[in-house]
Structure formats: structure tokens, C-alpha cells
Amino acid sequence: DVEEGAGGDAGPTPALEGVTLEARRGELHVVVGPVAAGKSTLLLSLLGECPQVAPEAAASMATAGPTAIGGGCGIRGLASYCPQEAWVVSGSLRQNVLLSRGTAAEGDGWEGERNSREGAAGEAAPWLEARFRAAVDTTGLAQDAAAFEDGYDTMLGAQGKRASGGQKARVNLARAVLDPRTEAVLLDDPLSAVDARTGRRIMERCVQGLLLRRGPFADACKDAHDAADALGVTAPPAVVLATHQLQWLPLADRVTVLMRGTVRASGTPA
């Protein structure tokens, strides 16, 4: 479960106050609201990255950056996060998705898993290839790779190809949905940097099909789901999506509407 709470008297300029959010595994919780409503701050609070000020101390404290008044927050288990400001490192497209979790060699082969916790030396984590293929396909990143001369070996970053905002967003999203062991996936408006067609693909294939194992495209992710099952992960994660695109609310299990850092409405989509 994912929970975030805050309450108490108004402080100087709190980014969040009086907010309660709960997301259970296998559910999509969509957080909507205008710009500066507090959506990004809410996700950062869930990750423990947003300072929290006790109500009695709020009036006399000045903090730098977003602040949550009172309450507490937490995520049970592992979590992955897709930030609104996408980033890449100097390395190949494949390395940017996998990071320290392993690197695929040229062609279809796989190098040994670099993290000893994933497997013995010289062996790739059994789940890695299936999840990688599903992550890049459902986010639309596979189409980017197909357009690059060197495919997934295309270098990005300061010494490589200059990636567009949409390509960076797809890299970040593929990275966030790669590991099936995460129990909560926090997505900070990944749809804002992509076109409508890619946005639909992300919602229907990545969020619904790959992460939540439901909808018409779930069967297309069977290999990735089997890889998760082999790890003993049979329950989908809790997915919290912050966005301003209201057309996706019918796919949500629960919706929270934020306005100026407070909850204006919360419940199931009508």
C-alpha cells in the first residue's frame, strides 16, 4: 500500500496540506489537478524527498523548496519513480534503461549481470531480457531504437546522440517499469512530453497491460509476466499516476483531485 497524510493549521506557503492518498497493489490511482496543484510534491513526499513540517512549527519555519505540513508518508516495499523532468546518462540507449541491472551485448545476446545480487557471475538475471523487451515495446522506445542506426547501442548523453524530450521521457518510463519486484510505481506526468498516439500506447500497453496485467494488451506482455511469476511476484504493483490529462480517468480505480495543495475530491471515477 501507499499512503500519504498531512494535516493541521496552515503554514506560510505549504505545497501540501491535509492530503490523504492510498493506493493498493493492482490498482491505478490517478492524481489530477492544474499546474502547481502539488502533484509532483505529493509523489516526492511518498518517496520521503519532500521536507515535512509539524503544524505547530510551520508558522515559524522557513524551508527551501516544497513543504508538506504535518502528517506522515510511506511506501511499503520497493518503489520506482518516473520523474517529470526526464534525464539520461552518458551511455547507450540500452544502458540508460538498465543502468546497474545489467547490459545487453550486441545483437540479441546478454552479458553477465553486473550486480551479484541478481545472479552468479557470468549469468544474466533470468527476468531481465523479457522485462526489457516489454518495457521498450510498451513505452514506444523500441520504435526509437529502430530509427537509430545503432539501435539500442546508440550512445546518448554529452558524447552521444541528442535525445528529444519525448525520447528521454520514454527512456525514463521504461527504466521505471523494468523491475517486476517494485511494489509501487510512481509516474509523474510521463504523458506530457509525448504525442497523443504514444500517450495512448503508454496507458493501454504499459500501464494497463504490463504493470497492472489487465486490458486488451495484457496477453502481449505474457513473457514479461511469466518472468515476474518466476521471481514469485504474482501481484501487480500499486501505480500512482500524476497527470492533467483527464481522458484517462475512466481507466483509474481511484482518483484524487488536487487544487493548491489540498484535496478537492477523491474517490472512484464516475
PDB file of C-alpha atoms in Angstrom:
ATOM      1  CA  ASP A   1       0.000   0.000   0.000  1.00  0.00           C
ATOM      2  CA  VAL A   2       0.995   3.592  -0.496  1.00  0.00           C
ATOM      3  CA  GLU A   3      -0.186   6.203   1.934  1.00  0.00           C
ATOM      4  CA  GLU A   4       0.384   9.930   2.341  1.00  0.00           C
ATOM      5  CA  GLY A   5      -1.191  12.100   5.017  1.00  0.00           C
ATOM      6  CA  ALA A   6      -0.851  15.661   6.205  1.00  0.00           C
ATOM      7  CA  GLY A   7      -2.982  17.863   8.397  1.00  0.00           C
ATOM      8  CA  GLY A   8      -3.024  20.803  10.762  1.00  0.00           C
ATOM      9  CA  ASP A   9      -3.085  24.606  10.725  1.00  0.00           C
ATOM     10  CA  ALA A  10      -1.962  26.420   7.587  1.00  0.00           C
ATOM     11  CA  GLY A  11       1.718  27.275   7.452  1.00  0.00           C
ATOM     12  CA  PRO A  12       3.442  30.043   5.497  1.00  0.00           C
ATOM     13  CA  THR A  13       3.312  28.584   1.967  1.00  0.00           C
ATOM     14  CA  PRO A  14       2.871  24.803   2.188  1.00  0.00           C
ATOM     15  CA  ALA A  15       2.879  22.892  -1.064  1.00  0.00           C
ATOM     16  CA  LEU A  16       0.654  20.202   0.503  1.00  0.00           C
ATOM     17  CA  GLU A  17      -1.720  20.314   3.419  1.00  0.00           C
ATOM     18  CA  GLY A  18      -4.479  17.976   4.547  1.00  0.00           C
ATOM     19  CA  VAL A  19      -3.748  15.446   1.786  1.00  0.00           C
ATOM     20  CA  THR A  20      -4.579  11.751   2.157  1.00  0.00           C
ATOM     21  CA  LEU A  21      -3.841   9.212  -0.564  1.00  0.00           C
ATOM     22  CA  GLU A  22      -3.950   5.433  -0.557  1.00  0.00           C
ATOM     23  CA  ALA A  23      -3.119   3.100  -3.431  1.00  0.00           C
ATOM     24  CA  ARG A  24      -3.278  -0.674  -3.208  1.00  0.00           C
ATOM     25  CA  ARG A  25      -1.407  -3.217  -5.281  1.00  0.00           C
ATOM     26  CA  GLY A  26      -3.112  -3.905  -8.571  1.00  0.00           C
ATOM     27  CA  GLU A  27      -4.804  -0.501  -8.600  1.00  0.00           C
ATOM     28  CA  LEU A  28      -4.261   2.628 -10.674  1.00  0.00           C
ATOM     29  CA  HIS A  29      -4.600   5.802  -8.599  1.00  0.00           C
ATOM     30  CA  VAL A  30      -4.645   8.922 -10.774  1.00  0.00           C
ATOM     31  CA  VAL A  31      -3.821  12.315  -9.261  1.00  0.00           C
ATOM     32  CA  VAL A  32      -5.078  15.247 -11.322  1.00  0.00           C
ATOM     33  CA  GLY A  33      -5.028  18.992 -10.944  1.00  0.00           C
ATOM     34  CA  PRO A  34      -3.783  22.169 -12.623  1.00  0.00           C
ATOM     35  CA  VAL A  35      -0.171  23.328 -12.745  1.00  0.00           C
ATOM     36  CA  ALA A  36       1.265  23.965  -9.239  1.00  0.00           C
ATOM     37  CA  ALA A  37      -1.528  21.965  -7.585  1.00  0.00           C
ATOM     38  CA  GLY A  38       1.003  19.839  -5.687  1.00  0.00           C
ATOM     39  CA  LYS A  39       1.008  16.656  -7.783  1.00  0.00           C
ATOM     40  CA  SER A  40       4.796  16.365  -8.058  1.00  0.00           C
ATOM     41  CA  THR A  41       5.248  17.295  -4.412  1.00  0.00           C
ATOM     42  CA  LEU A  42       2.851  14.524  -3.410  1.00  0.00           C
ATOM     43  CA  LEU A  43       4.918  11.905  -5.245  1.00  0.00           C
ATOM     44  CA  LEU A  44       8.138  13.278  -3.752  1.00  0.00           C
ATOM     45  CA  SER A  45       6.538  13.106  -0.303  1.00  0.00           C
ATOM     46  CA  LEU A  46       5.722   9.454  -0.835  1.00  0.00           C
ATOM     47  CA  LEU A  47       9.396   8.877  -1.603  1.00  0.00           C
ATOM     48  CA  GLY A  48      10.480  10.796   1.503  1.00  0.00           C
ATOM     49  CA  GLU A  49      12.085  13.507  -0.627  1.00  0.00           C
ATOM     50  CA  CYS A  50       9.880  16.391   0.493  1.00  0.00           C
ATOM     51  CA  PRO A  51      10.524  18.097   3.856  1.00  0.00           C
ATOM     52  CA  GLN A  52       7.631  17.833   6.309  1.00  0.00           C
ATOM     53  CA  VAL A  53       6.957  20.473   8.909  1.00  0.00           C
ATOM     54  CA  ALA A  54       4.981  19.879  12.095  1.00  0.00           C
ATOM     55  CA  PRO A  55       1.842  22.048  12.250  1.00  0.00           C
ATOM     56  CA  GLU A  56       2.952  23.794  15.445  1.00  0.00           C
ATOM     57  CA  ALA A  57       6.310  24.702  13.888  1.00  0.00           C
ATOM     58  CA  ALA A  58       5.093  25.640  10.413  1.00  0.00           C
ATOM     59  CA  ALA A  59       4.353  29.271  11.212  1.00  0.00           C
ATOM     60  CA  SER A  60       7.885  29.975  12.423  1.00  0.00           C
ATOM     61  CA  MET A  61       9.929  27.896   9.949  1.00  0.00           C
ATOM     62  CA  ALA A  62      11.169  28.842   6.512  1.00  0.00           C
ATOM     63  CA  THR A  63      12.101  25.895   4.294  1.00  0.00           C
ATOM     64  CA  ALA A  64      13.629  25.826   0.842  1.00  0.00           C
ATOM     65  CA  GLY A  65      11.538  24.080  -1.783  1.00  0.00           C
ATOM     66  CA  PRO A  66       8.181  22.323  -1.458  1.00  0.00           C
ATOM     67  CA  THR A  67       6.991  21.578   2.054  1.00  0.00           C
ATOM     68  CA  ALA A  68       4.295  19.278   3.453  1.00  0.00           C
ATOM     69  CA  ILE A  69       2.588  20.327   6.686  1.00  0.00           C
ATOM     70  CA  GLY A  70       2.393  17.623   9.360  1.00  0.00           C
ATOM     71  CA  GLY A  71       1.308  14.033   8.817  1.00  0.00           C
ATOM     72  CA  GLY A  72       3.429  11.172   7.587  1.00  0.00           C
ATOM     73  CA  CYS A  73       4.033   9.174   4.454  1.00  0.00           C
ATOM     74  CA  GLY A  74       5.474   5.870   3.417  1.00  0.00           C
ATOM     75  CA  ILE A  75       5.741   3.147   0.814  1.00  0.00           C
ATOM     76  CA  ARG A  76       5.663  -0.482   1.851  1.00  0.00           C
ATOM     77  CA  GLY A  77       8.374  -2.294  -0.070  1.00  0.00           C
ATOM     78  CA  LEU A  78      10.319  -1.307  -3.159  1.00  0.00           C
ATOM     79  CA  ALA A  79       9.247   1.626  -5.324  1.00  0.00           C
ATOM     80  CA  SER A  80      10.215   3.014  -8.718  1.00  0.00           C
ATOM     81  CA  TYR A  81       9.802   6.613  -9.805  1.00  0.00           C
ATOM     82  CA  CYS A  82       9.497   8.272 -13.201  1.00  0.00           C
ATOM     83  CA  PRO A  83      10.199  12.000 -12.704  1.00  0.00           C
ATOM     84  CA  GLN A  84       8.582  14.743 -14.731  1.00  0.00           C
ATOM     85  CA  GLU A  85      11.996  16.078 -15.723  1.00  0.00           C
ATOM     86  CA  ALA A  86      13.448  13.173 -17.697  1.00  0.00           C
ATOM     87  CA  TRP A  87      17.177  12.519 -17.684  1.00  0.00           C
ATOM     88  CA  VAL A  88      19.733  10.329 -19.421  1.00  0.00           C
ATOM     89  CA  VAL A  89      23.358   9.463 -18.633  1.00  0.00           C
ATOM     90  CA  SER A  90      26.332   9.141 -20.960  1.00  0.00           C
ATOM     91  CA  GLY A  91      25.919   5.619 -22.276  1.00  0.00           C
ATOM     92  CA  SER A  92      23.966   3.554 -24.769  1.00  0.00           C
ATOM     93  CA  LEU A  93      20.198   3.602 -25.041  1.00  0.00           C
ATOM     94  CA  ARG A  94      20.162   0.114 -23.525  1.00  0.00           C
ATOM     95  CA  GLN A  95      22.412   1.130 -20.638  1.00  0.00           C
ATOM     96  CA  ASN A  96      20.148   4.089 -19.882  1.00  0.00           C
ATOM     97  CA  VAL A  97      17.192   1.750 -19.393  1.00  0.00           C
ATOM     98  CA  LEU A  98      19.010  -0.968 -17.466  1.00  0.00           C
ATOM     99  CA  LEU A  99      21.502   1.178 -15.506  1.00  0.00           C
ATOM    100  CA  SER A 100      23.273  -1.126 -12.991  1.00  0.00           C
ATOM    101  CA  ARG A 101      20.868  -4.010 -13.516  1.00  0.00           C
ATOM    102  CA  GLY A 102      22.831  -5.458 -16.433  1.00  0.00           C
ATOM    103  CA  THR A 103      23.780  -4.689 -20.009  1.00  0.00           C
ATOM    104  CA  ALA A 104      22.787  -6.467 -23.197  1.00  0.00           C
ATOM    105  CA  ALA A 105      25.597  -7.215 -25.563  1.00  0.00           C
ATOM    106  CA  GLU A 106      25.462  -6.522 -29.274  1.00  0.00           C
ATOM    107  CA  GLY A 107      22.730  -8.375 -31.114  1.00  0.00           C
ATOM    108  CA  ASP A 108      20.366 -10.483 -29.028  1.00  0.00           C
ATOM    109  CA  GLY A 109      22.910 -11.843 -26.560  1.00  0.00           C
ATOM    110  CA  TRP A 110      23.190 -10.727 -22.955  1.00  0.00           C
ATOM    111  CA  GLU A 111      26.256 -10.000 -20.861  1.00  0.00           C
ATOM    112  CA  GLY A 112      26.542 -11.311 -17.343  1.00  0.00           C
ATOM    113  CA  GLU A 113      24.507  -9.491 -14.709  1.00  0.00           C
ATOM    114  CA  ARG A 114      26.762  -6.904 -13.088  1.00  0.00           C
ATOM    115  CA  ASN A 115      25.022  -6.958  -9.764  1.00  0.00           C
ATOM    116  CA  SER A 116      25.952 -10.112  -7.855  1.00  0.00           C
ATOM    117  CA  ARG A 117      22.639  -9.984  -6.019  1.00  0.00           C
ATOM    118  CA  GLU A 118      20.840 -10.761  -9.282  1.00  0.00           C
ATOM    119  CA  GLY A 119      22.718 -13.944 -10.126  1.00  0.00           C
ATOM    120  CA  ALA A 120      26.016 -15.747 -10.291  1.00  0.00           C
ATOM    121  CA  ALA A 121      28.897 -14.192 -12.197  1.00  0.00           C
ATOM    122  CA  GLY A 122      28.570 -14.650 -15.936  1.00  0.00           C
ATOM    123  CA  GLU A 123      24.802 -15.229 -15.793  1.00  0.00           C
ATOM    124  CA  ALA A 124      22.107 -12.742 -16.719  1.00  0.00           C
ATOM    125  CA  ALA A 125      19.153 -12.310 -14.389  1.00  0.00           C
ATOM    126  CA  PRO A 126      16.513 -14.648 -15.891  1.00  0.00           C
ATOM    127  CA  TRP A 127      13.796 -11.984 -15.824  1.00  0.00           C
ATOM    128  CA  LEU A 128      15.847  -9.204 -17.370  1.00  0.00           C
ATOM    129  CA  GLU A 129      15.561  -9.822 -21.100  1.00  0.00           C
ATOM    130  CA  ALA A 130      11.784 -10.421 -21.101  1.00  0.00           C
ATOM    131  CA  ARG A 131      11.119  -7.339 -18.987  1.00  0.00           C
ATOM    132  CA  PHE A 132      13.469  -5.208 -21.087  1.00  0.00           C
ATOM    133  CA  ARG A 133      11.719  -6.205 -24.310  1.00  0.00           C
ATOM    134  CA  ALA A 134       8.301  -5.500 -22.811  1.00  0.00           C
ATOM    135  CA  ALA A 135       9.385  -2.175 -21.287  1.00  0.00           C
ATOM    136  CA  VAL A 136      10.790  -0.762 -24.521  1.00  0.00           C
ATOM    137  CA  ASP A 137       7.871  -2.069 -26.596  1.00  0.00           C
ATOM    138  CA  THR A 138       5.029  -0.806 -24.419  1.00  0.00           C
ATOM    139  CA  THR A 139       6.583   2.643 -23.935  1.00  0.00           C
ATOM    140  CA  GLY A 140       7.274   3.120 -27.643  1.00  0.00           C
ATOM    141  CA  LEU A 141      11.033   3.193 -27.090  1.00  0.00           C
ATOM    142  CA  ALA A 142      11.503   0.221 -29.423  1.00  0.00           C
ATOM    143  CA  GLN A 143      10.351   2.426 -32.299  1.00  0.00           C
ATOM    144  CA  ASP A 144      13.004   4.998 -31.396  1.00  0.00           C
ATOM    145  CA  ALA A 145      15.672   2.290 -31.322  1.00  0.00           C
ATOM    146  CA  ALA A 146      14.571   1.017 -34.736  1.00  0.00           C
ATOM    147  CA  ALA A 147      15.066   4.512 -36.171  1.00  0.00           C
ATOM    148  CA  PHE A 148      18.615   4.810 -34.773  1.00  0.00           C
ATOM    149  CA  GLU A 149      21.466   3.465 -36.897  1.00  0.00           C
ATOM    150  CA  ASP A 150      22.984   1.623 -33.923  1.00  0.00           C
ATOM    151  CA  GLY A 151      19.668   0.597 -32.347  1.00  0.00           C
ATOM    152  CA  TYR A 152      19.907   0.022 -28.608  1.00  0.00           C
ATOM    153  CA  ASP A 153      23.667   0.571 -28.793  1.00  0.00           C
ATOM    154  CA  THR A 154      23.143   4.213 -29.813  1.00  0.00           C
ATOM    155  CA  MET A 155      25.079   6.435 -27.440  1.00  0.00           C
ATOM    156  CA  LEU A 156      23.197   9.148 -25.545  1.00  0.00           C
ATOM    157  CA  GLY A 157      24.403  11.954 -23.328  1.00  0.00           C
ATOM    158  CA  ALA A 158      27.116  14.556 -23.728  1.00  0.00           C
ATOM    159  CA  GLN A 159      29.207  12.474 -26.139  1.00  0.00           C
ATOM    160  CA  GLY A 160      26.323  10.846 -27.980  1.00  0.00           C
ATOM    161  CA  LYS A 161      23.069  11.488 -29.791  1.00  0.00           C
ATOM    162  CA  ARG A 162      20.961  14.364 -28.549  1.00  0.00           C
ATOM    163  CA  ALA A 163      17.693  12.784 -27.405  1.00  0.00           C
ATOM    164  CA  SER A 164      14.437  14.699 -27.723  1.00  0.00           C
ATOM    165  CA  GLY A 165      12.223  15.424 -24.734  1.00  0.00           C
ATOM    166  CA  GLY A 166       9.854  12.650 -25.775  1.00  0.00           C
ATOM    167  CA  GLN A 167      12.670  10.134 -26.181  1.00  0.00           C
ATOM    168  CA  LYS A 168      14.051  10.993 -22.738  1.00  0.00           C
ATOM    169  CA  ALA A 169      10.565  10.579 -21.268  1.00  0.00           C
ATOM    170  CA  ARG A 170      10.248   7.119 -22.826  1.00  0.00           C
ATOM    171  CA  VAL A 171      13.688   6.111 -21.530  1.00  0.00           C
ATOM    172  CA  ASN A 172      12.711   7.209 -18.015  1.00  0.00           C
ATOM    173  CA  LEU A 173       9.396   5.366 -18.183  1.00  0.00           C
ATOM    174  CA  ALA A 174      10.971   2.143 -19.500  1.00  0.00           C
ATOM    175  CA  ARG A 175      13.503   2.342 -16.674  1.00  0.00           C
ATOM    176  CA  ALA A 176      10.741   2.780 -14.081  1.00  0.00           C
ATOM    177  CA  VAL A 177       8.636  -0.182 -15.237  1.00  0.00           C
ATOM    178  CA  LEU A 178      11.512  -2.606 -15.833  1.00  0.00           C
ATOM    179  CA  ASP A 179      11.803  -4.345 -12.454  1.00  0.00           C
ATOM    180  CA  PRO A 180       8.770  -6.514 -11.566  1.00  0.00           C
ATOM    181  CA  ARG A 181       9.730  -6.577  -7.879  1.00  0.00           C
ATOM    182  CA  THR A 182       8.678  -2.976  -7.270  1.00  0.00           C
ATOM    183  CA  GLU A 183       5.512  -2.783  -5.182  1.00  0.00           C
ATOM    184  CA  ALA A 184       4.715   0.824  -6.076  1.00  0.00           C
ATOM    185  CA  VAL A 185       5.321   2.655  -9.355  1.00  0.00           C
ATOM    186  CA  LEU A 186       5.093   6.472  -9.184  1.00  0.00           C
ATOM    187  CA  LEU A 187       4.682   8.210 -12.550  1.00  0.00           C
ATOM    188  CA  ASP A 188       4.955  11.995 -12.633  1.00  0.00           C
ATOM    189  CA  ASP A 189       3.144  13.097 -15.771  1.00  0.00           C
ATOM    190  CA  PRO A 190       5.025  10.910 -18.297  1.00  0.00           C
ATOM    191  CA  LEU A 191       2.385  11.759 -20.917  1.00  0.00           C
ATOM    192  CA  SER A 192       3.162  15.484 -21.117  1.00  0.00           C
ATOM    193  CA  ALA A 193       6.276  15.022 -23.285  1.00  0.00           C
ATOM    194  CA  VAL A 194       4.772  12.584 -25.822  1.00  0.00           C
ATOM    195  CA  ASP A 195       2.197  12.877 -28.587  1.00  0.00           C
ATOM    196  CA  ALA A 196      -1.362  11.610 -28.250  1.00  0.00           C
ATOM    197  CA  ARG A 197      -0.685   8.345 -30.094  1.00  0.00           C
ATOM    198  CA  THR A 198       2.287   7.473 -27.886  1.00  0.00           C
ATOM    199  CA  GLY A 199       0.337   8.533 -24.812  1.00  0.00           C
ATOM    200  CA  ARG A 200      -2.396   6.054 -25.667  1.00  0.00           C
ATOM    201  CA  ARG A 201       0.184   3.322 -26.174  1.00  0.00           C
ATOM    202  CA  ILE A 202       1.718   4.066 -22.784  1.00  0.00           C
ATOM    203  CA  MET A 203      -1.617   3.995 -20.963  1.00  0.00           C
ATOM    204  CA  GLU A 204      -3.063   0.929 -22.679  1.00  0.00           C
ATOM    205  CA  ARG A 205       0.038  -1.206 -23.142  1.00  0.00           C
ATOM    206  CA  CYS A 206       2.487  -0.099 -20.448  1.00  0.00           C
ATOM    207  CA  VAL A 207       0.317   0.958 -17.502  1.00  0.00           C
ATOM    208  CA  GLN A 208      -2.634  -1.357 -18.109  1.00  0.00           C
ATOM    209  CA  GLY A 209      -1.044  -4.289 -19.917  1.00  0.00           C
ATOM    210  CA  LEU A 210       2.480  -4.552 -18.484  1.00  0.00           C
ATOM    211  CA  LEU A 211       2.142  -3.111 -14.973  1.00  0.00           C
ATOM    212  CA  LEU A 212      -1.441  -3.952 -13.997  1.00  0.00           C
ATOM    213  CA  ARG A 213      -1.844  -7.113 -16.114  1.00  0.00           C
ATOM    214  CA  ARG A 214      -5.244  -6.142 -17.415  1.00  0.00           C
ATOM    215  CA  GLY A 215      -6.897  -4.819 -20.546  1.00  0.00           C
ATOM    216  CA  PRO A 216      -6.697  -5.984 -24.157  1.00  0.00           C
ATOM    217  CA  PHE A 217      -2.887  -5.813 -24.320  1.00  0.00           C
ATOM    218  CA  ALA A 218      -2.080  -7.847 -21.202  1.00  0.00           C
ATOM    219  CA  ASP A 219      -1.592 -11.040 -23.233  1.00  0.00           C
ATOM    220  CA  ALA A 220       1.070  -9.313 -25.338  1.00  0.00           C
ATOM    221  CA  CYS A 221       3.143  -8.975 -22.152  1.00  0.00           C
ATOM    222  CA  LYS A 222       2.861 -12.662 -21.202  1.00  0.00           C
ATOM    223  CA  ASP A 223       6.616 -13.302 -21.339  1.00  0.00           C
ATOM    224  CA  ALA A 224       7.250 -10.378 -19.004  1.00  0.00           C
ATOM    225  CA  HIS A 225       4.529 -11.576 -16.630  1.00  0.00           C
ATOM    226  CA  ASP A 226       5.955 -15.095 -16.667  1.00  0.00           C
ATOM    227  CA  ALA A 227       9.353 -13.640 -15.777  1.00  0.00           C
ATOM    228  CA  ALA A 228       7.779 -11.868 -12.795  1.00  0.00           C
ATOM    229  CA  ASP A 229       5.970 -15.031 -11.734  1.00  0.00           C
ATOM    230  CA  ALA A 230       9.290 -16.879 -11.772  1.00  0.00           C
ATOM    231  CA  LEU A 231      10.545 -14.370  -9.204  1.00  0.00           C
ATOM    232  CA  GLY A 232       7.495 -15.084  -7.037  1.00  0.00           C
ATOM    233  CA  VAL A 233       5.883 -11.772  -7.966  1.00  0.00           C
ATOM    234  CA  THR A 234       2.296 -12.529  -8.905  1.00  0.00           C
ATOM    235  CA  ALA A 235       0.563  -9.349  -7.728  1.00  0.00           C
ATOM    236  CA  PRO A 236       0.758  -6.186  -9.851  1.00  0.00           C
ATOM    237  CA  PRO A 237       2.198  -3.072  -8.177  1.00  0.00           C
ATOM    238  CA  ALA A 238       0.283  -0.059  -6.974  1.00  0.00           C
ATOM    239  CA  VAL A 239       0.503   2.576  -9.715  1.00  0.00           C
ATOM    240  CA  VAL A 240       0.175   6.272  -8.891  1.00  0.00           C
ATOM    241  CA  LEU A 241      -0.051   8.498 -11.965  1.00  0.00           C
ATOM    242  CA  ALA A 242       0.077  12.290 -11.719  1.00  0.00           C
ATOM    243  CA  THR A 243      -1.321  13.949 -14.824  1.00  0.00           C
ATOM    244  CA  HIS A 244      -3.526  16.729 -16.113  1.00  0.00           C
ATOM    245  CA  GLN A 245      -4.952  14.625 -18.949  1.00  0.00           C
ATOM    246  CA  LEU A 246      -8.492  13.865 -17.836  1.00  0.00           C
ATOM    247  CA  GLN A 247      -9.308  11.498 -20.714  1.00  0.00           C
ATOM    248  CA  TRP A 248      -7.578   8.656 -18.852  1.00  0.00           C
ATOM    249  CA  LEU A 249      -9.684   8.866 -15.699  1.00  0.00           C
ATOM    250  CA  PRO A 250     -12.014   6.017 -16.817  1.00  0.00           C
ATOM    251  CA  LEU A 251      -9.039   3.639 -16.559  1.00  0.00           C
ATOM    252  CA  ALA A 252      -8.398   4.576 -12.926  1.00  0.00           C
ATOM    253  CA  ASP A 253      -9.539   2.639  -9.870  1.00  0.00           C
ATOM    254  CA  ARG A 254      -9.351   5.782  -7.745  1.00  0.00           C
ATOM    255  CA  VAL A 255      -8.910   9.487  -8.489  1.00  0.00           C
ATOM    256  CA  THR A 256      -7.636  12.329  -6.320  1.00  0.00           C
ATOM    257  CA  VAL A 257      -8.152  15.944  -7.411  1.00  0.00           C
ATOM    258  CA  LEU A 258      -5.613  18.438  -6.039  1.00  0.00           C
ATOM    259  CA  MET A 259      -6.053  22.198  -6.004  1.00  0.00           C
ATOM    260  CA  ARG A 260      -3.459  24.486  -4.412  1.00  0.00           C
ATOM    261  CA  GLY A 261      -2.019  21.687  -2.328  1.00  0.00           C
ATOM    262  CA  THR A 262      -5.295  20.405  -0.891  1.00  0.00           C
ATOM    263  CA  VAL A 263      -7.683  17.608  -1.884  1.00  0.00           C
ATOM    264  CA  ARG A 264     -10.839  18.888  -3.568  1.00  0.00           C
ATOM    265  CA  ALA A 265     -12.269  15.468  -4.413  1.00  0.00           C
ATOM    266  CA  SER A 266     -11.321  11.820  -4.028  1.00  0.00           C
ATOM    267  CA  GLY A 267     -12.992   8.542  -4.932  1.00  0.00           C
ATOM    268  CA  THR A 268     -13.772   6.246  -7.824  1.00  0.00           C
ATOM    269  CA  PRO A 269     -14.218   7.821 -11.272  1.00  0.00           C
ATOM    270  CA  ALA A 270     -17.855   8.477 -12.096  1.00  0.00           C
TER     271      ALA A 270
END
